mmCIF file with all atom_site columns, C-alpha atoms in Angstrom:
data_model
loop_
_atom_site.group_PDB
_atom_site.id
_atom_site.type_symbol
_atom_site.label_atom_id
_atom_site.label_alt_id
_atom_site.label_comp_id
_atom_site.label_asym_id
_atom_site.label_entity_id
_atom_site.label_seq_id
_atom_site.pdbx_PDB_ins_code
_atom_site.Cartn_x
_atom_site.Cartn_y
_atom_site.Cartn_z
_atom_site.occupancy
_atom_site.B_iso_or_equiv
_atom_site.pdbx_formal_charge
_atom_site.auth_seq_id
_atom_site.auth_comp_id
_atom_site.auth_asym_id
_atom_site.auth_atom_id
_atom_site.pdbx_PDB_model_num
ATOM 1   C CA . ALA A 1 1   ? -89.157 -31.225 26.402 1.00 0.00 ? 1   ALA A CA 1
ATOM 2   C CA . GLN A 1 2   ? -86.691 -33.036 24.261 1.00 0.00 ? 2   GLN A CA 1
ATOM 3   C CA . SER A 1 3   ? -83.731 -30.949 23.125 1.00 0.00 ? 3   SER A CA 1
ATOM 4   C CA . VAL A 1 4   ? -80.079 -30.760 22.212 1.00 0.00 ? 4   VAL A CA 1
ATOM 5   C CA . THR A 1 5   ? -77.891 -27.995 23.757 1.00 0.00 ? 5   THR A CA 1
ATOM 6   C CA . GLN A 1 6   ? -74.721 -26.615 22.715 1.00 0.00 ? 6   GLN A CA 1
ATOM 7   C CA . PRO A 1 7   ? -73.734 -24.032 25.515 1.00 0.00 ? 7   PRO A CA 1
ATOM 8   C CA . ASP A 1 8   ? -70.936 -22.381 23.404 1.00 0.00 ? 8   ASP A CA 1
ATOM 9   C CA . ILE A 1 9   ? -72.174 -19.886 20.695 1.00 0.00 ? 9   ILE A CA 1
ATOM 10  C CA . HIS A 1 10  ? -68.714 -18.819 19.688 1.00 0.00 ? 10  HIS A CA 1
ATOM 11  C CA . ILE A 1 11  ? -65.089 -20.369 20.888 1.00 0.00 ? 11  ILE A CA 1
ATOM 12  C CA . THR A 1 12  ? -61.840 -18.572 19.642 1.00 0.00 ? 12  THR A CA 1
ATOM 13  C CA . VAL A 1 13  ? -58.667 -20.803 19.865 1.00 0.00 ? 13  VAL A CA 1
ATOM 14  C CA . SER A 1 14  ? -55.352 -20.694 18.691 1.00 0.00 ? 14  SER A CA 1
ATOM 15  C CA . GLU A 1 15  ? -53.832 -22.645 15.969 1.00 0.00 ? 15  GLU A CA 1
ATOM 16  C CA . GLY A 1 16  ? -52.272 -25.671 17.484 1.00 0.00 ? 16  GLY A CA 1
ATOM 17  C CA . ALA A 1 17  ? -54.043 -25.396 20.792 1.00 0.00 ? 17  ALA A CA 1
ATOM 18  C CA . SER A 1 18  ? -56.680 -28.016 21.659 1.00 0.00 ? 18  SER A CA 1
ATOM 19  C CA . LEU A 1 19  ? -60.358 -27.349 21.038 1.00 0.00 ? 19  LEU A CA 1
ATOM 20  C CA . GLU A 1 20  ? -63.355 -29.216 22.955 1.00 0.00 ? 20  GLU A CA 1
ATOM 21  C CA . LEU A 1 21  ? -67.088 -28.506 22.057 1.00 0.00 ? 21  LEU A CA 1
ATOM 22  C CA . ARG A 1 22  ? -69.811 -29.181 24.416 1.00 0.00 ? 22  ARG A CA 1
ATOM 23  C CA . CYS A 1 23  ? -72.875 -30.768 23.515 1.00 0.00 ? 23  CYS A CA 1
ATOM 24  C CA . ASN A 1 24  ? -75.812 -32.049 26.041 1.00 0.00 ? 24  ASN A CA 1
ATOM 25  C CA . TYR A 1 25  ? -79.179 -33.825 25.152 1.00 0.00 ? 25  TYR A CA 1
ATOM 26  C CA . SER A 1 26  ? -82.478 -34.774 27.178 1.00 0.00 ? 26  SER A CA 1
ATOM 27  C CA . TYR A 1 27  ? -83.964 -37.577 25.991 1.00 0.00 ? 27  TYR A CA 1
ATOM 28  C CA . GLY A 1 28  ? -85.597 -40.327 27.853 1.00 0.00 ? 28  GLY A CA 1
ATOM 29  C CA . ALA A 1 29  ? -83.234 -43.009 26.229 1.00 0.00 ? 29  ALA A CA 1
ATOM 30  C CA . THR A 1 30  ? -79.839 -42.771 24.863 1.00 0.00 ? 30  THR A CA 1
ATOM 31  C CA . PRO A 1 31  ? -80.302 -41.408 21.254 1.00 0.00 ? 31  PRO A CA 1
ATOM 32  C CA . TYR A 1 32  ? -78.470 -42.126 18.136 1.00 0.00 ? 32  TYR A CA 1
ATOM 33  C CA . LEU A 1 33  ? -75.552 -38.881 18.235 1.00 0.00 ? 33  LEU A CA 1
ATOM 34  C CA . PHE A 1 34  ? -73.685 -37.342 15.696 1.00 0.00 ? 34  PHE A CA 1
ATOM 35  C CA . TRP A 1 35  ? -71.177 -34.343 15.084 1.00 0.00 ? 35  TRP A CA 1
ATOM 36  C CA . TYR A 1 36  ? -71.402 -32.265 11.788 1.00 0.00 ? 36  TYR A CA 1
ATOM 37  C CA . VAL A 1 37  ? -69.232 -29.397 10.655 1.00 0.00 ? 37  VAL A CA 1
ATOM 38  C CA . GLN A 1 38  ? -70.315 -26.727 8.090  1.00 0.00 ? 38  GLN A CA 1
ATOM 39  C CA . SER A 1 39  ? -68.158 -24.315 6.306  1.00 0.00 ? 39  SER A CA 1
ATOM 40  C CA . PRO A 1 40  ? -69.645 -21.096 5.273  1.00 0.00 ? 40  PRO A CA 1
ATOM 41  C CA . GLY A 1 41  ? -72.329 -21.317 2.390  1.00 0.00 ? 41  GLY A CA 1
ATOM 42  C CA . GLN A 1 42  ? -71.649 -25.295 2.378  1.00 0.00 ? 42  GLN A CA 1
ATOM 43  C CA . GLY A 1 43  ? -73.783 -28.095 3.689  1.00 0.00 ? 43  GLY A CA 1
ATOM 44  C CA . LEU A 1 44  ? -73.010 -30.213 6.241  1.00 0.00 ? 44  LEU A CA 1
ATOM 45  C CA . GLN A 1 45  ? -70.287 -33.103 6.770  1.00 0.00 ? 45  GLN A CA 1
ATOM 46  C CA . LEU A 1 46  ? -70.294 -35.752 8.942  1.00 0.00 ? 46  LEU A CA 1
ATOM 47  C CA . LEU A 1 47  ? -67.539 -35.687 11.444 1.00 0.00 ? 47  LEU A CA 1
ATOM 48  C CA . LEU A 1 48  ? -68.495 -38.853 13.764 1.00 0.00 ? 48  LEU A CA 1
ATOM 49  C CA . LYS A 1 49  ? -71.490 -40.737 15.323 1.00 0.00 ? 49  LYS A CA 1
ATOM 50  C CA . TYR A 1 50  ? -72.122 -42.678 17.897 1.00 0.00 ? 50  TYR A CA 1
ATOM 51  C CA . PHE A 1 51  ? -74.828 -45.711 18.216 1.00 0.00 ? 51  PHE A CA 1
ATOM 52  C CA . SER A 1 52  ? -73.631 -48.155 20.744 1.00 0.00 ? 52  SER A CA 1
ATOM 53  C CA . GLY A 1 53  ? -70.364 -49.942 22.104 1.00 0.00 ? 53  GLY A CA 1
ATOM 54  C CA . ASP A 1 54  ? -67.171 -47.730 22.531 1.00 0.00 ? 54  ASP A CA 1
ATOM 55  C CA . THR A 1 55  ? -68.069 -44.462 24.320 1.00 0.00 ? 55  THR A CA 1
ATOM 56  C CA . LEU A 1 56  ? -64.963 -43.084 22.723 1.00 0.00 ? 56  LEU A CA 1
ATOM 57  C CA . VAL A 1 57  ? -65.662 -42.277 19.078 1.00 0.00 ? 57  VAL A CA 1
ATOM 58  C CA . GLN A 1 58  ? -62.882 -41.517 16.277 1.00 0.00 ? 58  GLN A CA 1
ATOM 59  C CA . GLY A 1 59  ? -63.747 -39.544 13.290 1.00 0.00 ? 59  GLY A CA 1
ATOM 60  C CA . ILE A 1 60  ? -62.367 -37.552 10.442 1.00 0.00 ? 60  ILE A CA 1
ATOM 61  C CA . LYS A 1 61  ? -60.039 -34.906 10.563 1.00 0.00 ? 61  LYS A CA 1
ATOM 62  C CA . GLY A 1 62  ? -58.427 -35.983 13.743 1.00 0.00 ? 62  GLY A CA 1
ATOM 63  C CA . PHE A 1 63  ? -61.868 -35.141 15.759 1.00 0.00 ? 63  PHE A CA 1
ATOM 64  C CA . GLU A 1 64  ? -63.415 -37.499 18.415 1.00 0.00 ? 64  GLU A CA 1
ATOM 65  C CA . ALA A 1 65  ? -66.140 -37.335 20.573 1.00 0.00 ? 65  ALA A CA 1
ATOM 66  C CA . GLU A 1 66  ? -66.978 -39.081 24.063 1.00 0.00 ? 66  GLU A CA 1
ATOM 67  C CA . PHE A 1 67  ? -70.277 -40.031 24.893 1.00 0.00 ? 67  PHE A CA 1
ATOM 68  C CA . LYS A 1 68  ? -71.075 -39.978 28.658 1.00 0.00 ? 68  LYS A CA 1
ATOM 69  C CA . TRP A 1 69  ? -74.491 -41.464 29.760 1.00 0.00 ? 69  TRP A CA 1
ATOM 70  C CA . SER A 1 70  ? -73.976 -39.954 33.504 1.00 0.00 ? 70  SER A CA 1
ATOM 71  C CA . GLN A 1 71  ? -73.843 -36.345 31.975 1.00 0.00 ? 71  GLN A CA 1
ATOM 72  C CA . SER A 1 72  ? -76.239 -36.983 28.877 1.00 0.00 ? 72  SER A CA 1
ATOM 73  C CA . SER A 1 73  ? -73.096 -35.241 26.890 1.00 0.00 ? 73  SER A CA 1
ATOM 74  C CA . PHE A 1 74  ? -71.272 -36.007 23.902 1.00 0.00 ? 74  PHE A CA 1
ATOM 75  C CA . ASN A 1 75  ? -68.514 -33.484 23.539 1.00 0.00 ? 75  ASN A CA 1
ATOM 76  C CA . LEU A 1 76  ? -66.403 -32.970 20.616 1.00 0.00 ? 76  LEU A CA 1
ATOM 77  C CA . ARG A 1 77  ? -62.441 -32.804 21.085 1.00 0.00 ? 77  ARG A CA 1
ATOM 78  C CA . LYS A 1 78  ? -59.581 -32.053 18.958 1.00 0.00 ? 78  LYS A CA 1
ATOM 79  C CA . PRO A 1 79  ? -55.904 -32.297 20.368 1.00 0.00 ? 79  PRO A CA 1
ATOM 80  C CA . SER A 1 80  ? -54.563 -29.810 17.912 1.00 0.00 ? 80  SER A CA 1
ATOM 81  C CA . VAL A 1 81  ? -56.364 -27.221 15.958 1.00 0.00 ? 81  VAL A CA 1
ATOM 82  C CA . HIS A 1 82  ? -55.611 -26.013 12.664 1.00 0.00 ? 82  HIS A CA 1
ATOM 83  C CA . TRP A 1 83  ? -56.651 -22.908 10.670 1.00 0.00 ? 83  TRP A CA 1
ATOM 84  C CA . SER A 1 84  ? -58.966 -25.155 8.474  1.00 0.00 ? 84  SER A CA 1
ATOM 85  C CA . ASP A 1 85  ? -61.019 -26.362 11.169 1.00 0.00 ? 85  ASP A CA 1
ATOM 86  C CA . ALA A 1 86  ? -62.424 -22.793 11.495 1.00 0.00 ? 86  ALA A CA 1
ATOM 87  C CA . ALA A 1 87  ? -66.256 -23.404 10.787 1.00 0.00 ? 87  ALA A CA 1
ATOM 88  C CA . GLU A 1 88  ? -69.812 -23.879 12.196 1.00 0.00 ? 88  GLU A CA 1
ATOM 89  C CA . TYR A 1 89  ? -70.103 -27.231 14.255 1.00 0.00 ? 89  TYR A CA 1
ATOM 90  C CA . PHE A 1 90  ? -73.541 -28.816 14.985 1.00 0.00 ? 90  PHE A CA 1
ATOM 91  C CA . CYS A 1 91  ? -74.449 -31.639 17.392 1.00 0.00 ? 91  CYS A CA 1
ATOM 92  C CA . ALA A 1 92  ? -77.343 -33.454 16.783 1.00 0.00 ? 92  ALA A CA 1
ATOM 93  C CA . VAL A 1 93  ? -79.224 -36.622 17.780 1.00 0.00 ? 93  VAL A CA 1
ATOM 94  C CA . VAL A 1 94  ? -81.911 -38.886 16.420 1.00 0.00 ? 94  VAL A CA 1
ATOM 95  C CA . PRO A 1 95  ? -84.137 -39.833 19.421 1.00 0.00 ? 95  PRO A CA 1
ATOM 96  C CA . ASN A 1 96  ? -86.793 -42.724 19.173 1.00 0.00 ? 96  ASN A CA 1
ATOM 97  C CA . ASP A 1 97  ? -87.725 -41.485 15.712 1.00 0.00 ? 97  ASP A CA 1
ATOM 98  C CA . TYR A 1 98  ? -85.659 -41.246 12.594 1.00 0.00 ? 98  TYR A CA 1
ATOM 99  C CA . LYS A 1 99  ? -85.437 -37.348 12.547 1.00 0.00 ? 99  LYS A CA 1
ATOM 100 C CA . LEU A 1 100 ? -82.535 -35.489 13.178 1.00 0.00 ? 100 LEU A CA 1
ATOM 101 C CA . SER A 1 101 ? -82.591 -32.774 15.820 1.00 0.00 ? 101 SER A CA 1
ATOM 102 C CA . PHE A 1 102 ? -79.808 -30.430 15.933 1.00 0.00 ? 102 PHE A CA 1
ATOM 103 C CA . GLY A 1 103 ? -78.186 -28.012 18.472 1.00 0.00 ? 103 GLY A CA 1
ATOM 104 C CA . ALA A 1 104 ? -77.754 -24.266 18.035 1.00 0.00 ? 104 ALA A CA 1
ATOM 105 C CA . GLY A 1 105 ? -74.171 -24.851 16.611 1.00 0.00 ? 105 GLY A CA 1
ATOM 106 C CA . THR A 1 106 ? -70.883 -23.353 17.994 1.00 0.00 ? 106 THR A CA 1
ATOM 107 C CA . THR A 1 107 ? -68.936 -21.030 15.367 1.00 0.00 ? 107 THR A CA 1
ATOM 108 C CA . VAL A 1 108 ? -65.291 -22.068 16.015 1.00 0.00 ? 108 VAL A CA 1
ATOM 109 C CA . THR A 1 109 ? -62.547 -19.092 15.146 1.00 0.00 ? 109 THR A CA 1
ATOM 110 C CA . VAL A 1 110 ? -58.986 -20.094 14.832 1.00 0.00 ? 110 VAL A CA 1
ATOM 111 C CA . ARG A 1 111 ? -56.409 -17.530 15.376 1.00 0.00 ? 111 ARG A CA 1
ATOM 112 C CA . ALA A 1 112 ? -52.611 -17.748 13.961 1.00 0.00 ? 112 ALA A CA 1
ATOM 113 C CA . GLY B 2 1   ? -68.975 -42.475 -1.435 1.00 0.00 ? 1   GLY B CA 1
ATOM 114 C CA . ALA B 2 2   ? -72.355 -41.216 -0.028 1.00 0.00 ? 2   ALA B CA 1
ATOM 115 C CA . VAL B 2 3   ? -72.886 -38.037 -2.078 1.00 0.00 ? 3   VAL B CA 1
ATOM 116 C CA . VAL B 2 4   ? -75.693 -35.677 -2.250 1.00 0.00 ? 4   VAL B CA 1
ATOM 117 C CA . SER B 2 5   ? -75.688 -33.086 -4.761 1.00 0.00 ? 5   SER B CA 1
ATOM 118 C CA . GLN B 2 6   ? -78.189 -30.253 -4.818 1.00 0.00 ? 6   GLN B CA 1
ATOM 119 C CA . HIS B 2 7   ? -79.180 -27.815 -7.963 1.00 0.00 ? 7   HIS B CA 1
ATOM 120 C CA . PRO B 2 8   ? -79.403 -25.043 -8.440 1.00 0.00 ? 8   PRO B CA 1
ATOM 121 C CA . SER B 2 9   ? -76.378 -24.183 -5.752 1.00 0.00 ? 9   SER B CA 1
ATOM 122 C CA . TRP B 2 10  ? -78.203 -20.354 -5.822 1.00 0.00 ? 10  TRP B CA 1
ATOM 123 C CA . VAL B 2 11  ? -81.154 -19.198 -7.437 1.00 0.00 ? 11  VAL B CA 1
ATOM 124 C CA . ILE B 2 12  ? -82.642 -15.590 -7.426 1.00 0.00 ? 12  ILE B CA 1
ATOM 125 C CA . CYS B 2 13  ? -85.932 -15.237 -8.501 1.00 0.00 ? 13  CYS B CA 1
ATOM 126 C CA . LYS B 2 14  ? -88.762 -12.664 -8.459 1.00 0.00 ? 14  LYS B CA 1
ATOM 127 C CA . SER B 2 15  ? -91.389 -12.353 -5.912 1.00 0.00 ? 15  SER B CA 1
ATOM 128 C CA . GLY B 2 16  ? -94.713 -14.402 -7.167 1.00 0.00 ? 16  GLY B CA 1
ATOM 129 C CA . THR B 2 17  ? -92.826 -17.027 -9.264 1.00 0.00 ? 17  THR B CA 1
ATOM 130 C CA . SER B 2 18  ? -92.096 -20.941 -8.417 1.00 0.00 ? 18  SER B CA 1
ATOM 131 C CA . VAL B 2 19  ? -88.880 -22.524 -7.568 1.00 0.00 ? 19  VAL B CA 1
ATOM 132 C CA . LYS B 2 20  ? -87.546 -26.072 -7.838 1.00 0.00 ? 20  LYS B CA 1
ATOM 133 C CA . ILE B 2 21  ? -84.589 -27.195 -6.192 1.00 0.00 ? 21  ILE B CA 1
ATOM 134 C CA . GLU B 2 22  ? -83.430 -30.760 -6.724 1.00 0.00 ? 22  GLU B CA 1
ATOM 135 C CA . CYS B 2 23  ? -81.751 -33.204 -4.188 1.00 0.00 ? 23  CYS B CA 1
ATOM 136 C CA . ARG B 2 24  ? -79.719 -36.257 -5.831 1.00 0.00 ? 24  ARG B CA 1
ATOM 137 C CA . SER B 2 25  ? -78.035 -39.065 -4.281 1.00 0.00 ? 25  SER B CA 1
ATOM 138 C CA . LEU B 2 26  ? -75.127 -40.104 -6.657 1.00 0.00 ? 26  LEU B CA 1
ATOM 139 C CA . ASP B 2 27  ? -73.994 -43.059 -5.387 1.00 0.00 ? 27  ASP B CA 1
ATOM 140 C CA . PHE B 2 28  ? -76.540 -44.644 -2.982 1.00 0.00 ? 28  PHE B CA 1
ATOM 141 C CA . GLN B 2 29  ? -80.220 -45.306 -2.835 1.00 0.00 ? 29  GLN B CA 1
ATOM 142 C CA . ALA B 2 30  ? -82.191 -43.426 -0.371 1.00 0.00 ? 30  ALA B CA 1
ATOM 143 C CA . THR B 2 31  ? -85.521 -44.261 0.581  1.00 0.00 ? 31  THR B CA 1
ATOM 144 C CA . THR B 2 32  ? -85.837 -41.203 2.499  1.00 0.00 ? 32  THR B CA 1
ATOM 145 C CA . MET B 2 33  ? -84.533 -37.529 2.150  1.00 0.00 ? 33  MET B CA 1
ATOM 146 C CA . PHE B 2 34  ? -85.131 -34.730 4.091  1.00 0.00 ? 34  PHE B CA 1
ATOM 147 C CA . TRP B 2 35  ? -85.375 -31.093 3.526  1.00 0.00 ? 35  TRP B CA 1
ATOM 148 C CA . TYR B 2 36  ? -84.092 -28.435 5.920  1.00 0.00 ? 36  TYR B CA 1
ATOM 149 C CA . ARG B 2 37  ? -84.193 -24.475 6.106  1.00 0.00 ? 37  ARG B CA 1
ATOM 150 C CA . GLN B 2 38  ? -81.593 -22.839 7.585  1.00 0.00 ? 38  GLN B CA 1
ATOM 151 C CA . PHE B 2 39  ? -81.475 -18.941 8.286  1.00 0.00 ? 39  PHE B CA 1
ATOM 152 C CA . PRO B 2 40  ? -78.118 -16.888 8.729  1.00 0.00 ? 40  PRO B CA 1
ATOM 153 C CA . LYS B 2 41  ? -75.966 -17.767 12.122 1.00 0.00 ? 41  LYS B CA 1
ATOM 154 C CA . GLN B 2 42  ? -78.888 -20.080 12.964 1.00 0.00 ? 42  GLN B CA 1
ATOM 155 C CA . SER B 2 43  ? -79.360 -24.040 12.980 1.00 0.00 ? 43  SER B CA 1
ATOM 156 C CA . LEU B 2 44  ? -81.245 -26.187 10.640 1.00 0.00 ? 44  LEU B CA 1
ATOM 157 C CA . MET B 2 45  ? -84.746 -26.572 10.755 1.00 0.00 ? 45  MET B CA 1
ATOM 158 C CA . LEU B 2 46  ? -86.541 -29.697 9.698  1.00 0.00 ? 46  LEU B CA 1
ATOM 159 C CA . MET B 2 47  ? -89.132 -28.843 7.010  1.00 0.00 ? 47  MET B CA 1
ATOM 160 C CA . ALA B 2 48  ? -90.073 -32.147 5.649  1.00 0.00 ? 48  ALA B CA 1
ATOM 161 C CA . THR B 2 49  ? -89.274 -35.714 5.464  1.00 0.00 ? 49  THR B CA 1
ATOM 162 C CA . SER B 2 50  ? -89.664 -37.364 1.876  1.00 0.00 ? 50  SER B CA 1
ATOM 163 C CA . ASN B 2 51  ? -90.080 -41.120 1.153  1.00 0.00 ? 51  ASN B CA 1
ATOM 164 C CA . GLU B 2 52  ? -89.887 -42.708 -2.210 1.00 0.00 ? 52  GLU B CA 1
ATOM 165 C CA . GLY B 2 53  ? -93.180 -42.852 -3.631 1.00 0.00 ? 53  GLY B CA 1
ATOM 166 C CA . SER B 2 54  ? -95.287 -41.737 -1.079 1.00 0.00 ? 54  SER B CA 1
ATOM 167 C CA . LYS B 2 55  ? -96.360 -38.111 0.089  1.00 0.00 ? 55  LYS B CA 1
ATOM 168 C CA . ALA B 2 56  ? -93.937 -36.080 2.333  1.00 0.00 ? 56  ALA B CA 1
ATOM 169 C CA . THR B 2 57  ? -94.662 -35.311 5.748  1.00 0.00 ? 57  THR B CA 1
ATOM 170 C CA . TYR B 2 58  ? -94.459 -32.106 6.913  1.00 0.00 ? 58  TYR B CA 1
ATOM 171 C CA . GLU B 2 59  ? -93.274 -30.207 9.964  1.00 0.00 ? 59  GLU B CA 1
ATOM 172 C CA . GLN B 2 60  ? -95.865 -28.645 11.965 1.00 0.00 ? 60  GLN B CA 1
ATOM 173 C CA . GLY B 2 61  ? -95.735 -24.842 10.695 1.00 0.00 ? 61  GLY B CA 1
ATOM 174 C CA . VAL B 2 62  ? -94.724 -25.705 7.160  1.00 0.00 ? 62  VAL B CA 1
ATOM 175 C CA . GLU B 2 63  ? -97.305 -24.990 4.601  1.00 0.00 ? 63  GLU B CA 1
ATOM 176 C CA . LYS B 2 64  ? -97.220 -28.114 2.479  1.00 0.00 ? 64  LYS B CA 1
ATOM 177 C CA . ASP B 2 65  ? -99.345 -25.997 -0.431 1.00 0.00 ? 65  ASP B CA 1
ATOM 178 C CA . LYS B 2 66  ? -96.149 -23.594 -0.545 1.00 0.00 ? 66  LYS B CA 1
ATOM 179 C CA . PHE B 2 67  ? -93.552 -26.128 -0.212 1.00 0.00 ? 67  PHE B CA 1
ATOM 180 C CA . LEU B 2 68  ? -94.118 -28.947 -2.588 1.00 0.00 ? 68  LEU B CA 1
ATOM 181 C CA . ILE B 2 69  ? -92.179 -32.092 -2.455 1.00 0.00 ? 69  ILE B CA 1
ATOM 182 C CA . ASN B 2 70  ? -92.028 -35.032 -4.964 1.00 0.00 ? 70  ASN B CA 1
ATOM 183 C CA . HIS B 2 71  ? -89.912 -37.881 -4.273 1.00 0.00 ? 71  HIS B CA 1
ATOM 184 C CA . ALA B 2 72  ? -90.080 -39.611 -7.797 1.00 0.00 ? 72  ALA B CA 1
ATOM 185 C CA . SER B 2 73  ? -87.392 -42.137 -7.238 1.00 0.00 ? 73  SER B CA 1
ATOM 186 C CA . LEU B 2 74  ? -84.644 -43.711 -4.978 1.00 0.00 ? 74  LEU B CA 1
ATOM 187 C CA . THR B 2 75  ? -82.222 -40.986 -6.198 1.00 0.00 ? 75  THR B CA 1
ATOM 188 C CA . LEU B 2 76  ? -84.421 -37.883 -6.749 1.00 0.00 ? 76  LEU B CA 1
ATOM 189 C CA . SER B 2 77  ? -86.190 -35.551 -4.452 1.00 0.00 ? 77  SER B CA 1
ATOM 190 C CA . THR B 2 78  ? -87.493 -31.794 -5.760 1.00 0.00 ? 78  THR B CA 1
ATOM 191 C CA . LEU B 2 79  ? -88.658 -29.084 -3.353 1.00 0.00 ? 79  LEU B CA 1
ATOM 192 C CA . THR B 2 80  ? -90.782 -26.673 -5.042 1.00 0.00 ? 80  THR B CA 1
ATOM 193 C CA . VAL B 2 81  ? -91.194 -23.150 -3.523 1.00 0.00 ? 81  VAL B CA 1
ATOM 194 C CA . THR B 2 82  ? -94.485 -22.049 -4.791 1.00 0.00 ? 82  THR B CA 1
ATOM 195 C CA . SER B 2 83  ? -95.339 -18.239 -5.225 1.00 0.00 ? 83  SER B CA 1
ATOM 196 C CA . ALA B 2 84  ? -92.050 -17.415 -3.577 1.00 0.00 ? 84  ALA B CA 1
ATOM 197 C CA . HIS B 2 85  ? -91.863 -14.135 -1.378 1.00 0.00 ? 85  HIS B CA 1
ATOM 198 C CA . PRO B 2 86  ? -88.968 -12.257 0.064  1.00 0.00 ? 86  PRO B CA 1
ATOM 199 C CA . GLU B 2 87  ? -89.429 -14.068 3.630  1.00 0.00 ? 87  GLU B CA 1
ATOM 200 C CA . ASP B 2 88  ? -88.892 -17.434 1.693  1.00 0.00 ? 88  ASP B CA 1
ATOM 201 C CA . SER B 2 89  ? -85.135 -16.455 1.138  1.00 0.00 ? 89  SER B CA 1
ATOM 202 C CA . SER B 2 90  ? -82.999 -18.735 2.812  1.00 0.00 ? 90  SER B CA 1
ATOM 203 C CA . PHE B 2 91  ? -80.564 -21.608 2.820  1.00 0.00 ? 91  PHE B CA 1
ATOM 204 C CA . TYR B 2 92  ? -82.272 -24.956 1.765  1.00 0.00 ? 92  TYR B CA 1
ATOM 205 C CA . ILE B 2 93  ? -80.513 -28.012 2.575  1.00 0.00 ? 93  ILE B CA 1
ATOM 206 C CA . CYS B 2 94  ? -81.352 -31.558 1.605  1.00 0.00 ? 94  CYS B CA 1
ATOM 207 C CA . SER B 2 95  ? -80.183 -34.676 3.293  1.00 0.00 ? 95  SER B CA 1
ATOM 208 C CA . ALA B 2 96  ? -80.441 -38.379 2.230  1.00 0.00 ? 96  ALA B CA 1
ATOM 209 C CA . ARG B 2 97  ? -80.682 -41.561 4.444  1.00 0.00 ? 97  ARG B CA 1
ATOM 210 C CA . GLY B 2 98  ? -79.692 -44.897 2.719  1.00 0.00 ? 98  GLY B CA 1
ATOM 211 C CA . LEU B 2 99  ? -81.812 -48.153 2.974  1.00 0.00 ? 99  LEU B CA 1
ATOM 212 C CA . ALA B 2 100 ? -80.532 -49.027 6.287  1.00 0.00 ? 100 ALA B CA 1
ATOM 213 C CA . GLY B 2 101 ? -83.057 -47.029 7.791  1.00 0.00 ? 101 GLY B CA 1
ATOM 214 C CA . VAL B 2 102 ? -82.847 -45.154 11.141 1.00 0.00 ? 102 VAL B CA 1
ATOM 215 C CA . THR B 2 103 ? -79.171 -46.398 11.980 1.00 0.00 ? 103 THR B CA 1
ATOM 216 C CA . ASP B 2 104 ? -78.135 -45.219 8.682  1.00 0.00 ? 104 ASP B CA 1
ATOM 217 C CA . THR B 2 105 ? -76.353 -41.768 8.400  1.00 0.00 ? 105 THR B CA 1
ATOM 218 C CA . GLN B 2 106 ? -77.987 -38.740 6.817  1.00 0.00 ? 106 GLN B CA 1
ATOM 219 C CA . TYR B 2 107 ? -75.806 -37.224 4.288  1.00 0.00 ? 107 TYR B CA 1
ATOM 220 C CA . PHE B 2 108 ? -76.057 -33.671 3.293  1.00 0.00 ? 108 PHE B CA 1
ATOM 221 C CA . GLY B 2 109 ? -76.176 -31.651 0.130  1.00 0.00 ? 109 GLY B CA 1
ATOM 222 C CA . PRO B 2 110 ? -74.195 -28.785 -0.541 1.00 0.00 ? 110 PRO B CA 1
ATOM 223 C CA . GLY B 2 111 ? -77.141 -26.461 -0.026 1.00 0.00 ? 111 GLY B CA 1
ATOM 224 C CA . THR B 2 112 ? -79.209 -24.196 -2.316 1.00 0.00 ? 112 THR B CA 1
ATOM 225 C CA . ARG B 2 113 ? -79.247 -20.355 -1.519 1.00 0.00 ? 113 ARG B CA 1
ATOM 226 C CA . LEU B 2 114 ? -82.720 -18.904 -2.441 1.00 0.00 ? 114 LEU B CA 1
ATOM 227 C CA . THR B 2 115 ? -83.051 -15.199 -2.616 1.00 0.00 ? 115 THR B CA 1
ATOM 228 C CA . VAL B 2 116 ? -86.415 -13.626 -3.603 1.00 0.00 ? 116 VAL B CA 1
ATOM 229 C CA . LEU B 2 117 ? -86.445 -10.186 -4.931 1.00 0.00 ? 117 LEU B CA 1
#
């Protein structure tokens, strides 16, 4: 079955440390790939997206993501986390139709 | 740019009443709008896809007679929860996609918290 997997339910990271959130997908062809962030009680904000071309994508707030075709992955990274990065992060794909399919989400907690 | 608003941001209603939620794209035209439902600590589940001027397409398991969707213009879609019950309490989020179609990004509204007593 087609799916989006975020293996880590919850990650705790110290402020200033690096962060990596994993995302894997299983679709026949390379879908369009997205990362969104959601603060408590809020809607979703787009961090970055990949459609084609350079596999390393730069986003807002200092985030980047790398698409790896061989691993069917689209992991999100940030070199130095700020306390304001504490939120829920969703990986999403648009496969051969137009509908966004979301992963289960990863909660990021930032400790001082 | 690409701002999507929702109104109201939260609503409390009695069981059996109907509630209307509006989704507006403020600075772009959206041929397609999407309605999602999110339970606490869970991901977003697509309920329906709304295209301007046509009937909404509902996902499997979503009751179209209970969740009425109207997409009257390129900037407005409404979701009406009819005869609401406590199990309908949830966070409802809309998104809007611009005229470029599939390659265009979906922009999300801030969500509406519905509580049915």
